[in-house]
mmCIF file of C-alpha atoms in Angstrom:
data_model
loop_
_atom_site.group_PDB
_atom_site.id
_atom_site.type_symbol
_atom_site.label_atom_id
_atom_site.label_comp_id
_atom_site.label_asym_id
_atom_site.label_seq_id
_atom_site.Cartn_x
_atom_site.Cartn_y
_atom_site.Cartn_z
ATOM 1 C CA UNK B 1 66.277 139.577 26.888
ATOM 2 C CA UNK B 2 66.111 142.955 28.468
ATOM 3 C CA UNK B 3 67.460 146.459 27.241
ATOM 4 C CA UNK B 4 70.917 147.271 28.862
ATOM 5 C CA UNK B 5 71.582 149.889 30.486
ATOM 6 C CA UNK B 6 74.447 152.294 30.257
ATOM 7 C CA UNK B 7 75.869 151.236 33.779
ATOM 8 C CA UNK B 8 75.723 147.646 32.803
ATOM 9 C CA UNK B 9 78.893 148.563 30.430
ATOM 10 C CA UNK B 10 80.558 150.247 32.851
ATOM 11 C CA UNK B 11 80.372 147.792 35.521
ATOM 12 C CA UNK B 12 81.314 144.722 32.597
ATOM 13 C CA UNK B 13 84.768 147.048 32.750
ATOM 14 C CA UNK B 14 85.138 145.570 36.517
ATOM 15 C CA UNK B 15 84.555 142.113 35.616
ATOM 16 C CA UNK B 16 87.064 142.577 33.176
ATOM 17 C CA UNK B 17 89.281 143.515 35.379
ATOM 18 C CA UNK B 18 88.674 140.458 37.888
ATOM 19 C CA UNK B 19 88.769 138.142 34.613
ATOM 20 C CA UNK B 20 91.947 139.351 33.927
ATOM 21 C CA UNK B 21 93.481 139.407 37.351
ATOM 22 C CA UNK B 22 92.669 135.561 37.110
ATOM 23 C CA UNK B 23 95.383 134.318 34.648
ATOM 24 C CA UNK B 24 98.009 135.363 37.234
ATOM 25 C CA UNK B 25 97.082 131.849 38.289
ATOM 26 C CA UNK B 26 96.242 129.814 35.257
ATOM 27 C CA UNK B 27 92.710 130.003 35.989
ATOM 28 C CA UNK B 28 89.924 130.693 33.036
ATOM 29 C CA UNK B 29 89.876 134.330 32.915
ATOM 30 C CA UNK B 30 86.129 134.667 34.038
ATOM 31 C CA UNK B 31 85.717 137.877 36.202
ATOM 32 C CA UNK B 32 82.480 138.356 38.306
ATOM 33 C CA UNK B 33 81.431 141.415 40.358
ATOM 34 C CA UNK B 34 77.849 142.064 42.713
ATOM 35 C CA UNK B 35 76.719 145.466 42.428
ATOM 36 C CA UNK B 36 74.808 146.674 45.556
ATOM 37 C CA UNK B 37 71.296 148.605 44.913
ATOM 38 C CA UNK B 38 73.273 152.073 45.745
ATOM 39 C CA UNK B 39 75.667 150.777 42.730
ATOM 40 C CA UNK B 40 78.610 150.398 44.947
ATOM 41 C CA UNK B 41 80.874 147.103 44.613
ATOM 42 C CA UNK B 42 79.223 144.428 47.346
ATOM 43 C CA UNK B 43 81.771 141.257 46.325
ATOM 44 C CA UNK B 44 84.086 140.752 43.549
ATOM 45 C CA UNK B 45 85.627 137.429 41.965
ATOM 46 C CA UNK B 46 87.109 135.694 39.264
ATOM 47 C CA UNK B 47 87.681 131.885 38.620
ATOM 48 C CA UNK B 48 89.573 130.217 41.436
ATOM 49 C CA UNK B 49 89.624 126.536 40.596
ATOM 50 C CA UNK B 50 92.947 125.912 39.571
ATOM 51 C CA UNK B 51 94.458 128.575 42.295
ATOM 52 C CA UNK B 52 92.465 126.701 45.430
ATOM 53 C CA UNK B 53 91.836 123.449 43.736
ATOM 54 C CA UNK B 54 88.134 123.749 44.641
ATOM 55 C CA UNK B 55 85.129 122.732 41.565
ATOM 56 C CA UNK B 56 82.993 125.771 42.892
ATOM 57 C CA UNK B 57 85.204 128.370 42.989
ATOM 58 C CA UNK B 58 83.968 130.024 40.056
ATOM 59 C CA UNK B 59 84.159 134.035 39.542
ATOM 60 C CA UNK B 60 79.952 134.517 40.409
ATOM 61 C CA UNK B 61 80.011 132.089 43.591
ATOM 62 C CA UNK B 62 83.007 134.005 44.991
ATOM 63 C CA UNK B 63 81.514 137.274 44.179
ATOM 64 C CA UNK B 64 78.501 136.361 45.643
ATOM 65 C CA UNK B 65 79.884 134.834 49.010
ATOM 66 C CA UNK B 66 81.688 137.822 49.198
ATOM 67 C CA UNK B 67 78.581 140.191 48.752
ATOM 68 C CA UNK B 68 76.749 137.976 51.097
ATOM 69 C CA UNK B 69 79.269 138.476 53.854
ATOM 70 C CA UNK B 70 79.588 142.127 52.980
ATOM 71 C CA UNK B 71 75.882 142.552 53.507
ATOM 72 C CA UNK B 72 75.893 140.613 56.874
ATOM 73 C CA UNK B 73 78.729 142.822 58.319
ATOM 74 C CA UNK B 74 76.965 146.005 56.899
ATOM 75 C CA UNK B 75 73.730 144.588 58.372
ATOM 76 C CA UNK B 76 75.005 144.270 61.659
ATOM 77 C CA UNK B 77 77.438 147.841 61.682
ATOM 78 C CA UNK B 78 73.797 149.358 61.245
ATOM 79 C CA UNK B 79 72.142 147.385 63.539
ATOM 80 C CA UNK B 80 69.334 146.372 61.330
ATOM 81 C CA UNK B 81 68.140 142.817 60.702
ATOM 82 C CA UNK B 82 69.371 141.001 57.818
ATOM 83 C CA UNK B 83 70.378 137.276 56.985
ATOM 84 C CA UNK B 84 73.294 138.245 54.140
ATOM 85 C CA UNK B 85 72.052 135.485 51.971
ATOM 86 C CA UNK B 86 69.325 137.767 50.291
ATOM 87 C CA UNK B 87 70.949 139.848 47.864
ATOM 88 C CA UNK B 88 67.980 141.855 46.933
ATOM 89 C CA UNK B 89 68.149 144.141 44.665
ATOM 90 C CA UNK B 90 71.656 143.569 43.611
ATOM 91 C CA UNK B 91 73.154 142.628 40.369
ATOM 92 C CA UNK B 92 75.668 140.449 39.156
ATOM 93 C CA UNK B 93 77.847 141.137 36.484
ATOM 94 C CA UNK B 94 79.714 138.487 34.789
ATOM 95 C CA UNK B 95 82.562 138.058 31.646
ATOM 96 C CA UNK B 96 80.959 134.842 31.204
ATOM 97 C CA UNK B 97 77.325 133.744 31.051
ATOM 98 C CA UNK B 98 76.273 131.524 33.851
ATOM 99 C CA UNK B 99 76.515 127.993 34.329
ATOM 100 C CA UNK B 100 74.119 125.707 35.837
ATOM 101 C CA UNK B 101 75.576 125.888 39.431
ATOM 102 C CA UNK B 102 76.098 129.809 39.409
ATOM 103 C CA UNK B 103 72.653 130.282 38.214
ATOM 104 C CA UNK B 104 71.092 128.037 40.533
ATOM 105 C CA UNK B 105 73.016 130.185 43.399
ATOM 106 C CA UNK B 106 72.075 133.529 41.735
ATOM 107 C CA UNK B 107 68.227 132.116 42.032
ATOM 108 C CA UNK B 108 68.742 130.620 45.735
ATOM 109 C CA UNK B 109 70.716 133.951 46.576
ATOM 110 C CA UNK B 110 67.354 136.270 45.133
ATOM 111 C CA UNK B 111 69.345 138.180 42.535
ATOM 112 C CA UNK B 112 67.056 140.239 40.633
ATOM 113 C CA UNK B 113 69.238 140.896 37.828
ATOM 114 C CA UNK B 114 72.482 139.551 35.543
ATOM 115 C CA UNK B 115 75.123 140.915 33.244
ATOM 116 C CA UNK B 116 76.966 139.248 31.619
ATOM 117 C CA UNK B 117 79.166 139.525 28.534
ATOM 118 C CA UNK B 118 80.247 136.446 26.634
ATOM 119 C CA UNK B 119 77.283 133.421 25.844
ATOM 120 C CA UNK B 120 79.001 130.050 26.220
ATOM 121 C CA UNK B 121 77.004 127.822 24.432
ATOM 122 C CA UNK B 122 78.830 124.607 25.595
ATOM 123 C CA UNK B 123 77.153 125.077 29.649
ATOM 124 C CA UNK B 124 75.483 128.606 29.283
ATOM 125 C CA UNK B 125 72.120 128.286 31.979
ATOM 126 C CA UNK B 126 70.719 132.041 31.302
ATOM 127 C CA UNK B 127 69.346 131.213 27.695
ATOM 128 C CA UNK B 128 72.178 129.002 26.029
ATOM 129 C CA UNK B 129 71.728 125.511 26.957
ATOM 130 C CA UNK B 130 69.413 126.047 30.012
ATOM 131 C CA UNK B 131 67.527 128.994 31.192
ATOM 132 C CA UNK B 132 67.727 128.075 34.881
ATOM 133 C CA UNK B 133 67.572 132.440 35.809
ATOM 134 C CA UNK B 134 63.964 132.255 34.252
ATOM 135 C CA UNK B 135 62.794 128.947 34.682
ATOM 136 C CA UNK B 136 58.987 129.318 35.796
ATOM 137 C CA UNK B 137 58.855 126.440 37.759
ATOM 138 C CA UNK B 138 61.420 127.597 40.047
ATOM 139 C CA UNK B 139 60.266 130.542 42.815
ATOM 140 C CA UNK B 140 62.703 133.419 41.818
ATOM 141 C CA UNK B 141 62.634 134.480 38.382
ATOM 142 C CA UNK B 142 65.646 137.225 37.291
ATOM 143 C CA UNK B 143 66.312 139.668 34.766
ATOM 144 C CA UNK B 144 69.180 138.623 32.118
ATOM 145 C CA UNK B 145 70.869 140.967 30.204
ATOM 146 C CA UNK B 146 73.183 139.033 27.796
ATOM 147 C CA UNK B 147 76.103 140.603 25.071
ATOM 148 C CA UNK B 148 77.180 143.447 26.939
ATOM 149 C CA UNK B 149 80.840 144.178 26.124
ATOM 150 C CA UNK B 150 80.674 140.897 24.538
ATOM 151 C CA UNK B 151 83.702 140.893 21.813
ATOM 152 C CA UNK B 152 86.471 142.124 24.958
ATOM 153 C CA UNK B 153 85.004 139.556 27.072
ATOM 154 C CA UNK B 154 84.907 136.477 24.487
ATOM 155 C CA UNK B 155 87.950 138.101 23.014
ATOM 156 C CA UNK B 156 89.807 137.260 26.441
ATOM 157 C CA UNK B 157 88.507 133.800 26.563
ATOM 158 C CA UNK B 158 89.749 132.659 22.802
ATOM 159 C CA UNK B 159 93.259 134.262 23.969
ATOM 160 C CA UNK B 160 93.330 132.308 26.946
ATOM 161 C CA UNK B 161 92.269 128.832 25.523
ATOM 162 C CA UNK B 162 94.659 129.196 22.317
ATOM 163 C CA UNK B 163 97.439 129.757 24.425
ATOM 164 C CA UNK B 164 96.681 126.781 25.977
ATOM 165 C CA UNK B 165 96.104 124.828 23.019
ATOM 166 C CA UNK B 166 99.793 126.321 21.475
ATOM 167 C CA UNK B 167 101.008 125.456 24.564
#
């Protein structure tokens, strides 16, 4: 695990803020943002399931089909070459560790780094279960740093799943 940085916490307050804008529609309050190399906002997303009834509609691939398309458009304003797919030198920031299928789009998308907040040790895949973002056998390798804002983010989760439990 790498060193945070000070931005990391202030971009987790974004993610947050997707998270929470995702129990407007009963979804899992997981909040996702991609963070351009000039450290503007490329994509933002949060958890989507329940509110389009699709499996892969979690916060990280909606962020990062977002970012993707953002970078295309950008791409093509400036009249430079560029495919959108490779986010280079972008990060994502996420409430939530990854899971398998997030991580395996943050290594096909050539993220270099990850933020997250809470570990979720029932399908974490960036050092909970799996390691998928630094699996050596796989060409991309990226830069995980785990725990930051952890007890909001986690703190968000237990509400959300006790309410449903109560419920």
């Amino acid at each position: 695990m790498t060193s945070p940085e000070p931005r990391h916490a202030e971009w987790m307050g974004l993610a947050l803020t997707e998270a929470r804008a995702a129990l407007a529609t009963t979804d899992v309050p997981i909040g996702a943002v991609v963070i351009g190399p000039d450290g503007t906002v490329l994509g933002s997303g949060r958890n989507e399931r329940e509110a389009l009834g699709d499996p892969t509609a979690h916060a990280e691939m909606v962020a990062i089909r977002e970012a993707a398309t953002r970078l295309r458009e950008l791409s093509a304003r400036d009249g430079k070459a560029g495919d959108g797919w490779r986010l280079e030198d972008c990060t994502l920031v996420v409430t939530l560790e990854p899971c398998a299928m997030c991580a395996g789009a943050v290594v096909l998308a050539r993220i270099p780094r990850v933020v997250f907040g809470a570990w979720d040790e029932k399908a974490g895949a960036a050092g909970s279960v799996f390691d998928i973002l630094r699996e050596r056998r796989l060409n991309h390798w990226v830069e995980v740093y785990g725990g930051i804002r952890e007890p909001e983010c986690a703190a968000l989760l237990r509400e959300f799943f006790a309410g449903h439990r109560g419920a």
